[in-house]
mmCIF file of C-alpha atoms and ligand atoms in Angstrom:
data_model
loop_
_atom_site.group_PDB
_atom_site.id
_atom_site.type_symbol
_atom_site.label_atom_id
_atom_site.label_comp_id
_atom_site.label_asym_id
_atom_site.label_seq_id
_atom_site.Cartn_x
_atom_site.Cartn_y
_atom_site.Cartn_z
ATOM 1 C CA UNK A 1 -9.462 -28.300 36.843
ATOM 2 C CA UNK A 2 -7.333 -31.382 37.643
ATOM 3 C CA UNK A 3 -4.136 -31.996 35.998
ATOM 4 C CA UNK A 4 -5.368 -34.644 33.803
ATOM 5 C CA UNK A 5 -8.390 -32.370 32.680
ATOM 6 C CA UNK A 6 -5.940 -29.324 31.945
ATOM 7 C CA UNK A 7 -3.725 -32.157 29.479
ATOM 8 C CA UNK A 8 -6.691 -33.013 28.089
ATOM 9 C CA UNK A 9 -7.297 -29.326 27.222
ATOM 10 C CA UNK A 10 -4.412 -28.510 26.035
ATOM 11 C CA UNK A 11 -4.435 -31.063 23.913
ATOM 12 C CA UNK A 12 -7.680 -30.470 22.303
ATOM 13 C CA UNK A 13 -6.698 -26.949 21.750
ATOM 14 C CA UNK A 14 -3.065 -28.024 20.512
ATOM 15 C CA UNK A 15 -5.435 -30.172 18.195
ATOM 16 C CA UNK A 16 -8.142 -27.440 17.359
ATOM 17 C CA UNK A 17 -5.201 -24.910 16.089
ATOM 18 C CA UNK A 18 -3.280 -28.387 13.777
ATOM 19 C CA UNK A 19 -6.974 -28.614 12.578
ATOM 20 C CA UNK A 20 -7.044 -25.096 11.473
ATOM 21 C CA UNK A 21 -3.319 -25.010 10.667
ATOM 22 C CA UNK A 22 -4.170 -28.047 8.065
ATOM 23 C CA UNK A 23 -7.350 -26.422 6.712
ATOM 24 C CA UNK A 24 -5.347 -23.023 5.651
ATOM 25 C CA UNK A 25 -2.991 -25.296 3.726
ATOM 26 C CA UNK A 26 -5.900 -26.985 1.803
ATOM 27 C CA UNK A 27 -7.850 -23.957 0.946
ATOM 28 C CA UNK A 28 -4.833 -22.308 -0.294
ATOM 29 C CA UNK A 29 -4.009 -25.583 -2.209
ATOM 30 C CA UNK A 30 -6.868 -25.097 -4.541
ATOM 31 C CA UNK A 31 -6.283 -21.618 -5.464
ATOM 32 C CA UNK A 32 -3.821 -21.438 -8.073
ATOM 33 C CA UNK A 33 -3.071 -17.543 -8.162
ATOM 34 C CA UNK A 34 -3.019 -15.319 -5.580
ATOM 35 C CA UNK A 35 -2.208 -11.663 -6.006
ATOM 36 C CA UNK A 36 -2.341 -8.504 -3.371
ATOM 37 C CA UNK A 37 -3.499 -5.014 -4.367
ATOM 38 C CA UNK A 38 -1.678 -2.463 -2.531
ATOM 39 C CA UNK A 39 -0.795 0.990 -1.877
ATOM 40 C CA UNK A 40 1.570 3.372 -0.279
ATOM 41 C CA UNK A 41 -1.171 5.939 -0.373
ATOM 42 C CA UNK A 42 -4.783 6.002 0.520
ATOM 43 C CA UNK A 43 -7.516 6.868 -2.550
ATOM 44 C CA UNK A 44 -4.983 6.284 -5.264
ATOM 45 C CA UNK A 45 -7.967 3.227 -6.467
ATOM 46 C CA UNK A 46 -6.904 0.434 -5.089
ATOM 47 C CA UNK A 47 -10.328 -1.062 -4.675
ATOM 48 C CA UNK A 48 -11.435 0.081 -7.506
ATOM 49 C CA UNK A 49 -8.421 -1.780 -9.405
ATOM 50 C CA UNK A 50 -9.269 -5.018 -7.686
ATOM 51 C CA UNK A 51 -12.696 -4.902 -8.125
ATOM 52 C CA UNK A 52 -12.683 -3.859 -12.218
ATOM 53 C CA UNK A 53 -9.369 -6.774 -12.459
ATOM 54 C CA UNK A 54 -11.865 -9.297 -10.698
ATOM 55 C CA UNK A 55 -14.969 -8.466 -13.164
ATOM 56 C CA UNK A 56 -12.417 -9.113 -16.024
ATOM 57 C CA UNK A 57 -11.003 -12.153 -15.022
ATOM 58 C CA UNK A 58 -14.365 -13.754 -13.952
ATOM 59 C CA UNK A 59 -15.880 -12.371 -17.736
ATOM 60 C CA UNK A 60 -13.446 -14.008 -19.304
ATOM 61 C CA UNK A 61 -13.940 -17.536 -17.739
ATOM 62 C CA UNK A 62 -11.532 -17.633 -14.568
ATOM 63 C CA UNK A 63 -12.575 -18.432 -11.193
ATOM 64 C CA UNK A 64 -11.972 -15.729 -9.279
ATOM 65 C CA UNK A 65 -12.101 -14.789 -5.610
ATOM 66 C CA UNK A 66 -12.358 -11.153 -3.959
ATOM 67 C CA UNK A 67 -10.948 -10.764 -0.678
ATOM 68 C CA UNK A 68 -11.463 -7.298 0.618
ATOM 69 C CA UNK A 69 -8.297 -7.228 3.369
ATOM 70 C CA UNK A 70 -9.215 -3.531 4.026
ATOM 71 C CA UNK A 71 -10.933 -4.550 7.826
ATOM 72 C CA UNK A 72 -11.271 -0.878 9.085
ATOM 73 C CA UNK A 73 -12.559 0.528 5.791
ATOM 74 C CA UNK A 74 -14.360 -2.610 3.551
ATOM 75 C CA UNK A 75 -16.141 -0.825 0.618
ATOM 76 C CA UNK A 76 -16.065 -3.685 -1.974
ATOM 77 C CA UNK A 77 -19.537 -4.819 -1.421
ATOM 78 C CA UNK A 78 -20.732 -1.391 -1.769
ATOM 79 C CA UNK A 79 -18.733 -1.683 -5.290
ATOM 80 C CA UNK A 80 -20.788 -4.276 -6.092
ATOM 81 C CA UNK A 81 -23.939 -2.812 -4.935
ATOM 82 C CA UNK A 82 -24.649 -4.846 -1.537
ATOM 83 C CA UNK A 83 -23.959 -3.427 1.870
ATOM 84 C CA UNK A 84 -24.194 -6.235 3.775
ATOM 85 C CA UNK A 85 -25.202 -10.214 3.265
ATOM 86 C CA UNK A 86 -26.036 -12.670 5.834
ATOM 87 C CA UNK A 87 -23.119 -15.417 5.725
ATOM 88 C CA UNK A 88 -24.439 -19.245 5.194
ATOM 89 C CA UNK A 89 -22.393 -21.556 6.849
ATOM 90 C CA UNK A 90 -21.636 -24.224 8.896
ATOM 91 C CA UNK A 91 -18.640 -26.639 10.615
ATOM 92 C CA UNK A 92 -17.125 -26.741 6.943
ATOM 93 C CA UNK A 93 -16.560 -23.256 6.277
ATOM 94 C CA UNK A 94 -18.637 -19.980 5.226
ATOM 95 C CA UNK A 95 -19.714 -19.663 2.051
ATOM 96 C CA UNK A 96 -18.262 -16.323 0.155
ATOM 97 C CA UNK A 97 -21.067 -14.412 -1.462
ATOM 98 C CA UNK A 98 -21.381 -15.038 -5.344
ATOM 99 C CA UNK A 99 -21.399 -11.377 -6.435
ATOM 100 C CA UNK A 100 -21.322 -12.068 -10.402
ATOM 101 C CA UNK A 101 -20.921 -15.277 -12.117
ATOM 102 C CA UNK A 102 -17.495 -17.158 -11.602
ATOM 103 C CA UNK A 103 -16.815 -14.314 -8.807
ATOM 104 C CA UNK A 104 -16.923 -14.642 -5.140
ATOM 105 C CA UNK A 105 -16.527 -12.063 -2.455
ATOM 106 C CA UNK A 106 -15.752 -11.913 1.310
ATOM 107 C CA UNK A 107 -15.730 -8.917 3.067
ATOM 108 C CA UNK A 108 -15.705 -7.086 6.826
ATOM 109 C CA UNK A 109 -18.531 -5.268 5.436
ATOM 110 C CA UNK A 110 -20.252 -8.987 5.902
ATOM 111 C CA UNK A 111 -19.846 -9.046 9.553
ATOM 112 C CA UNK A 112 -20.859 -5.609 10.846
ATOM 113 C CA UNK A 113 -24.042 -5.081 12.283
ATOM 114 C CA UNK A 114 -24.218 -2.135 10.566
ATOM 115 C CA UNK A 115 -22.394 -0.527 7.558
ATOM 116 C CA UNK A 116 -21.849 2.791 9.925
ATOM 117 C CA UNK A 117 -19.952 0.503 12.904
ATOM 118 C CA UNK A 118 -16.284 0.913 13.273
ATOM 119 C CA UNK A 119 -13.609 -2.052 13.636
ATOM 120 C CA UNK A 120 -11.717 -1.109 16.027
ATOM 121 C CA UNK A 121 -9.234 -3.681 16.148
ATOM 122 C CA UNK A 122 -5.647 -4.089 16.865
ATOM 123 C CA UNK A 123 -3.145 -6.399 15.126
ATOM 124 C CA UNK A 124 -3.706 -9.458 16.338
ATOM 125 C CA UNK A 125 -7.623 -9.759 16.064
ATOM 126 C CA UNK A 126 -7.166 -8.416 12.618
ATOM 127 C CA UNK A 127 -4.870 -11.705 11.760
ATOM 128 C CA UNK A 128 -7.152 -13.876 13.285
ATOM 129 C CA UNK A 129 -10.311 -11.639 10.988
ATOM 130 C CA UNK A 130 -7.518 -12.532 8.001
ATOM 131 C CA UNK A 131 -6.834 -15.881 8.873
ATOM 132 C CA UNK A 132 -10.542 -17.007 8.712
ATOM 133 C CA UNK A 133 -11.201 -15.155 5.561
ATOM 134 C CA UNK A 134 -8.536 -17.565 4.018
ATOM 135 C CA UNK A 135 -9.062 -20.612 5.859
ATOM 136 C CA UNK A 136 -12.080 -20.537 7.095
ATOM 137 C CA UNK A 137 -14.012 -19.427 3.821
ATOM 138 C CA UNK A 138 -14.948 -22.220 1.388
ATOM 139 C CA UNK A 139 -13.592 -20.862 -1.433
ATOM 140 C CA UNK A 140 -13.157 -23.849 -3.581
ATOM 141 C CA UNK A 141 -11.206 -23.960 -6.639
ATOM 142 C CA UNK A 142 -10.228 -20.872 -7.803
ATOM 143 C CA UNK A 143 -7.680 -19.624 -10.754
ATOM 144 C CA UNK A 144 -7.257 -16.396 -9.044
ATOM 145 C CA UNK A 145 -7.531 -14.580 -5.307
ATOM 146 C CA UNK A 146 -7.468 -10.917 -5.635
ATOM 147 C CA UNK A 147 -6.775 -9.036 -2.299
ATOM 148 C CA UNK A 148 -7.517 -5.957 -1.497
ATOM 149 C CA UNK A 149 -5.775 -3.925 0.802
ATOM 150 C CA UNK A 150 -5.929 -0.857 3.371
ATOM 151 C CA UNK A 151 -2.876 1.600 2.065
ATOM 152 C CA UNK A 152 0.474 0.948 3.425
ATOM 153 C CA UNK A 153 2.973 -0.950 4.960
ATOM 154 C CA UNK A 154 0.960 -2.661 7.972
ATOM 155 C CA UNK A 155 -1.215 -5.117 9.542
ATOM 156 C CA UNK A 156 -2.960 -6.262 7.112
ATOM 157 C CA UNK A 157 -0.751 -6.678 4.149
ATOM 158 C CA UNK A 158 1.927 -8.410 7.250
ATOM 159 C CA UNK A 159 -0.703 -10.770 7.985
ATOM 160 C CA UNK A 160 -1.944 -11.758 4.317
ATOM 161 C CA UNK A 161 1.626 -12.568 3.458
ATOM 162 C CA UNK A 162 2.574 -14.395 6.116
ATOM 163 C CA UNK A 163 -0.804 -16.725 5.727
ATOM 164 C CA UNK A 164 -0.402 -17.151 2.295
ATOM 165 C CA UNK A 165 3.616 -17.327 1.654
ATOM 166 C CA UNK A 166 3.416 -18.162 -2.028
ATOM 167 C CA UNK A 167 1.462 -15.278 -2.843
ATOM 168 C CA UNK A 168 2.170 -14.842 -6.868
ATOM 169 C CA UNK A 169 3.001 -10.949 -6.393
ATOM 170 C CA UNK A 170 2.067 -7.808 -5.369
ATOM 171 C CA UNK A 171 -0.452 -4.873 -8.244
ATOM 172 C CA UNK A 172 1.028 -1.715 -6.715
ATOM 173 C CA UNK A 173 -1.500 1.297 -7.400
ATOM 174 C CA UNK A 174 -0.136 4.973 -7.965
ATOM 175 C CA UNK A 175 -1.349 8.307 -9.004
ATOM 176 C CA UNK A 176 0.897 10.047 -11.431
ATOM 177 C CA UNK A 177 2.241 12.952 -8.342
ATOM 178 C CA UNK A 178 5.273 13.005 -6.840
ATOM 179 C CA UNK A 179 4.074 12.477 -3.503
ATOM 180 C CA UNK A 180 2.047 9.611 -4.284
ATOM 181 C CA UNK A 181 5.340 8.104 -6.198
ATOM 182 C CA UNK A 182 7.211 8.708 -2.757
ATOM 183 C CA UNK A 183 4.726 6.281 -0.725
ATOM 184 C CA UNK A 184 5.099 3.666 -3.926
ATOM 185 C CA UNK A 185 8.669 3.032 -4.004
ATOM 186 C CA UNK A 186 8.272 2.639 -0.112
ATOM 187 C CA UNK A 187 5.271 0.035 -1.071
ATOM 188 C CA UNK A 188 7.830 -2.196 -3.525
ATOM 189 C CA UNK A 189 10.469 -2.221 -0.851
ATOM 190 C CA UNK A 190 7.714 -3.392 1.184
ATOM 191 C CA UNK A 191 6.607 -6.225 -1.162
ATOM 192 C CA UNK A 192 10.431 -7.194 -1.659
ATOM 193 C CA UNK A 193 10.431 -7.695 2.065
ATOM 194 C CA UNK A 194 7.183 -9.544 2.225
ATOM 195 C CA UNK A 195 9.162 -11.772 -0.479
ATOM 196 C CA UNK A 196 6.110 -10.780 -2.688
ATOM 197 C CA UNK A 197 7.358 -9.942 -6.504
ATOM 198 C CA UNK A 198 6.287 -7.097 -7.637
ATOM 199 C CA UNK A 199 4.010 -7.966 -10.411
ATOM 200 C CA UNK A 200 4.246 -4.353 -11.471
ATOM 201 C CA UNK A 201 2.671 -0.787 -11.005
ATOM 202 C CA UNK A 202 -0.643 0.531 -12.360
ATOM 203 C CA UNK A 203 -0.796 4.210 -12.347
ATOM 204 C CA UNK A 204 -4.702 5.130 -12.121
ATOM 205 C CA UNK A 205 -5.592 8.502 -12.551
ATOM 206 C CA UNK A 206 -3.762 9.561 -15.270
ATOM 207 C CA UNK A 207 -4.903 12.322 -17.118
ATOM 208 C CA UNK A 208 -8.914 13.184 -18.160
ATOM 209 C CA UNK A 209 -10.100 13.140 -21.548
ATOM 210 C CA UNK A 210 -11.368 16.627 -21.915
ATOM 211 C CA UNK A 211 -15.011 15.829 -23.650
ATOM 212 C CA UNK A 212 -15.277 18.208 -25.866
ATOM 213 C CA UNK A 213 -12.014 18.465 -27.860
ATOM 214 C CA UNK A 214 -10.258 14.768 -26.937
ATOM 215 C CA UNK A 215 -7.482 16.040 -25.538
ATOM 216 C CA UNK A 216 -5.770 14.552 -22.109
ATOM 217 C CA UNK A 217 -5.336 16.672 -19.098
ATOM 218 C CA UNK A 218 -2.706 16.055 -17.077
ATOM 219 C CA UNK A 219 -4.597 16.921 -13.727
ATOM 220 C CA UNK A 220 -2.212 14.868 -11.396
ATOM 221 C CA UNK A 221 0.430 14.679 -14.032
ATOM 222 C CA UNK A 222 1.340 11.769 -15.718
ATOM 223 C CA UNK A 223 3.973 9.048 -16.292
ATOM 224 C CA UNK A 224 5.242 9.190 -12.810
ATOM 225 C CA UNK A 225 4.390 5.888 -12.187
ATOM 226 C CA UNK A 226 6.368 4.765 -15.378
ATOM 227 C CA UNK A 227 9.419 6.802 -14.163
ATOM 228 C CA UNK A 228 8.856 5.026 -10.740
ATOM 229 C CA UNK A 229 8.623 1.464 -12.119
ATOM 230 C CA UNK A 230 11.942 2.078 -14.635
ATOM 231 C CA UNK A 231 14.173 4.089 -11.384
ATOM 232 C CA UNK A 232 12.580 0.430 -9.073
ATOM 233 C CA UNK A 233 13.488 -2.042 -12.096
ATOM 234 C CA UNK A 234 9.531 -3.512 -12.057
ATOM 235 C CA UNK A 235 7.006 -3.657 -14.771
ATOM 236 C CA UNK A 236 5.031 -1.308 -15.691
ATOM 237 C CA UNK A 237 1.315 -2.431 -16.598
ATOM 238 C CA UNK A 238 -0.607 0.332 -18.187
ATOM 239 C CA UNK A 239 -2.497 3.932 -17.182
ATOM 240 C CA UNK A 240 -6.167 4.066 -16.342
ATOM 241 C CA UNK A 241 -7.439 7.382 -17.159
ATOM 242 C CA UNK A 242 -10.010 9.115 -14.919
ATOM 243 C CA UNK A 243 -12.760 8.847 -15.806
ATOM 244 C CA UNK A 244 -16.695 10.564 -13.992
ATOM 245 C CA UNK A 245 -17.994 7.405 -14.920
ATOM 246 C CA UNK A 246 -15.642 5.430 -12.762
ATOM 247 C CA UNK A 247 -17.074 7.416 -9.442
ATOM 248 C CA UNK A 248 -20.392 6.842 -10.908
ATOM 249 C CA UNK A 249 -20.317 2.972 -10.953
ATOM 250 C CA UNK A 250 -18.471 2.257 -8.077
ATOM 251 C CA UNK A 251 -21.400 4.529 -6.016
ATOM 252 C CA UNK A 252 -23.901 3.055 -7.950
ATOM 253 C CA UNK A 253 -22.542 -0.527 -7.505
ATOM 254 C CA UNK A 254 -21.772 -1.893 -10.805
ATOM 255 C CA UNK A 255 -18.083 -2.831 -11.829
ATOM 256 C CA UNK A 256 -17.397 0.084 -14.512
ATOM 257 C CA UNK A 257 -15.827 -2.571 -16.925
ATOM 258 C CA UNK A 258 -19.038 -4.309 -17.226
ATOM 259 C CA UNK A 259 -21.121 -0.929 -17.913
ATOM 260 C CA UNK A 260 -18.330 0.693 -20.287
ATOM 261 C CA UNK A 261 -17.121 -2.864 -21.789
ATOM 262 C CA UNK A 262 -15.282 -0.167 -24.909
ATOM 263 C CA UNK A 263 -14.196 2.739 -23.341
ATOM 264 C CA UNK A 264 -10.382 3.883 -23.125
ATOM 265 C CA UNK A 265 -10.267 3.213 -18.884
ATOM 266 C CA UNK A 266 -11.839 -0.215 -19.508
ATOM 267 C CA UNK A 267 -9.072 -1.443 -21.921
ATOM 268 C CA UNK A 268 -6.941 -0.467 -19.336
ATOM 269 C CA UNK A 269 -8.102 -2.147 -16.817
ATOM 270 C CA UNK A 270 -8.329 -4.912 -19.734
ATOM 271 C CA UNK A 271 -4.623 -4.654 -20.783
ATOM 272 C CA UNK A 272 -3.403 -4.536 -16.834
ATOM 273 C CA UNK A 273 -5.320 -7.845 -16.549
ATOM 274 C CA UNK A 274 -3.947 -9.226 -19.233
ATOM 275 C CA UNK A 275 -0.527 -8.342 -17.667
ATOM 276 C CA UNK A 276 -1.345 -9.836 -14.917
ATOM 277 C CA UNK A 277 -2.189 -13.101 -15.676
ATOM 278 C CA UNK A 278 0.733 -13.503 -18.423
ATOM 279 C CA UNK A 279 2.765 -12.952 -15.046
ATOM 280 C CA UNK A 280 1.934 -15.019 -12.653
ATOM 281 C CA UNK A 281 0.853 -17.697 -15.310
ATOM 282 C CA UNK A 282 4.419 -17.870 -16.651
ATOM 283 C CA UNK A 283 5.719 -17.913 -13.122
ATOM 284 C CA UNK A 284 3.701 -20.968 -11.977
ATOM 285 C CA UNK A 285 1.361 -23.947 -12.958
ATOM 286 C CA UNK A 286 -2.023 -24.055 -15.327
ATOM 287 C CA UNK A 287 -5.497 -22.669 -14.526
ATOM 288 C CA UNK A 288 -7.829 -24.814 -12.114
ATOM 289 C CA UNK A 289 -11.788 -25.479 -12.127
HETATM 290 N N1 LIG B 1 -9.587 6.134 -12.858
HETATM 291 C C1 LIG B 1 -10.459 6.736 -12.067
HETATM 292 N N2 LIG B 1 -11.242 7.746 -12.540
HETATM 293 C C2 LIG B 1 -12.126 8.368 -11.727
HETATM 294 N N3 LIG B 1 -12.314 8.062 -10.446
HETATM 295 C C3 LIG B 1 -11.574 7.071 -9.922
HETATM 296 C C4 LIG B 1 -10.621 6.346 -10.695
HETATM 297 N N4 LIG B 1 -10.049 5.405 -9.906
HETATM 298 C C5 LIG B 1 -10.634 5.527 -8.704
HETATM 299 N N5 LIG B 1 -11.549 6.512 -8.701
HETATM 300 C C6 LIG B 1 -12.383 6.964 -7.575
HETATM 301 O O1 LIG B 1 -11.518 7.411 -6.535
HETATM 302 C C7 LIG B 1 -12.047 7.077 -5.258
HETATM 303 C C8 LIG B 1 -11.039 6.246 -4.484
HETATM 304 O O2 LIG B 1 -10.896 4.986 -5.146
HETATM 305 P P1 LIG B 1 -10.705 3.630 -4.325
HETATM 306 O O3 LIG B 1 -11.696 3.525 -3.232
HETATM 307 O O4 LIG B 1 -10.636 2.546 -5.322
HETATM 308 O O5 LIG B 1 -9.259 3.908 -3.707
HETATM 309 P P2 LIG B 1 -8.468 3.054 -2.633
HETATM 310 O O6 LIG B 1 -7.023 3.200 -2.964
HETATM 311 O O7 LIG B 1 -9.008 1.687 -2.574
HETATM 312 O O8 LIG B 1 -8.822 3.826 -1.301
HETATM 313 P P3 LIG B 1 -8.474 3.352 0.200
HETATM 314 O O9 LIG B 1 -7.014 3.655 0.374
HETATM 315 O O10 LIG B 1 -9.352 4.200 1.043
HETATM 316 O O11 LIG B 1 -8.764 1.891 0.292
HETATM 317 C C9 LIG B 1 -13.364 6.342 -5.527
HETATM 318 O O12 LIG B 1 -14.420 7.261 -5.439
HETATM 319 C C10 LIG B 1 -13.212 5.843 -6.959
HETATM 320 O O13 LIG B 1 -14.465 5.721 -7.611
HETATM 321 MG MG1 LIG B 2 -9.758 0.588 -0.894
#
């Protein structure tokens, strides 16, 4: 390559990533609210949060996207009852998969041959995986981006806030046990570091209606996660119960909320969104769309 061709490559490329660079900002322009879902802990319903929060806010007349940040494990779609969907798109962007009305989802799970084939990525692939889901996905205007991530403190959550930078704040999920609260409080210093706020912690699991007689089992405990969010000085948003039924839905792909639109877990999950959006709504701008 001559010296004048290599210029002229560099330049295109310097051009290419500007290109990119400006398409992030005006993706993220139209999306008023963006909010991660994390985790100290693995299996403490993270996903499950997101995706019953998402249903919610897209019921109730919101725009809403899903991004499902976990690359190594994405199980949203299977939440939702699809596996896999071909991607439409072209030089302007993919199009995210319209899962329920008003509610949009992008996923690994999209890409994989297979649902059985591994990522096996390191860190810097997984940004650019990240990077695309945000800039390169036509999301369009949304009132809120709900992202949902692996457990802890690494790549992924890194990379989301780093893309973003005015993300709104930070759902932190907890079960009720000690050892669970440990890897919590690690997750808030975590956000505070990220410069995320902590919108506040949801403490899933907490206790099981016994059937029978009404009364609550404590099987992990409970009110650890309210001790944890009163010792760490953020809010508190509310206890989701377990309950079968929640298992049942997410296997069978149907957001529990919208199957069980009374029970005690789904106003809950109703209250936390409520929570939610009184946050970051009186810590920033209108809705959009
Ligand atoms: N309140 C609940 N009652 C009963 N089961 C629940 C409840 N919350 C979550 N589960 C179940 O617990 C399991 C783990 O939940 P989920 O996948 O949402 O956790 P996660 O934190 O996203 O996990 P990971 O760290 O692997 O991403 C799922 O089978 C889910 O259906
Ligand atoms: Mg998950």
């Amino acid at each position: 390559m001559s010296q004048k061709e290599k210029k002229a490559s560099t330049r295109t490329e310097e051009e290419k990533r500007q290109h990119e660079e400006e398409r992030l900002v005006e993706r993220l322009e139209k999306i008023r609210h963006k909010i991660m879902v994390m985790s100290g802990k693995g299996g403490v319903g993270k996903s499950t949060v997101a995706v019953n929060l998402a249903a919610i806010l897209a019921k109730d007349g919101h725009y809403v996207g899903l991004l499902d940040a976990d690359i190594h494990g994405p199980n949203v779609p299977k939440m939702f009852g699809v596996d896999w969907r071909p991607l439409r798109g072209g030089d302007d962007g993919i199009q995210p998969v319209e899962i329920l009305p008003n509610l949009k989802l992008i996923s690994m799970a999209f890409l994989l041959p297979n649902p059985d084939s591994p990522v096996v990525w390191r860190g810097p692939i997984k940004h650019t995986a990240i990077r695309q889901f945000l800039g390169d996905v036509k999301w369009g205007d949304l009132d809120f981006l709900i992202i949902d991530l692996p457990p802890g403190t690494g790549d992924e959550p890194l990379s989301v806030a780093h893309l973003i930078k005015g993300v709104d704040g930070s759902i932190i999920v907890t079960t009720p046990q000690d050892v669970a609260l440990l890897d919590s409080r690690k997750t808030v210093n975590f956000s505070r570091m990220l410069k995320v706020p902590v919108i506040g912690i949801v403490e899933n699991m907490s206790g099981l209606r016994c059937p029978k007689c009404g009364h609550l089992i404590p099987l992990f405990k409970m009110g650890g996660g309210e001790k944890a969010s009163k010792d760490l000085k953020v809010p508190f948003l509310g206890r989701i119960p377990i309950d079968p039924e929640v298992v049942q839905k997410s296997d069978s792909g149907t957001p529990y909320v919208v199957s069980y639109p009374d029970s005690e877990a789904t106003k809950a999950f109703e209250n936390i969104a409520k929570r939610c959006k009184e946050h970051v709504e009186s810590h920033g701008g209108g809705e959009k769309g």
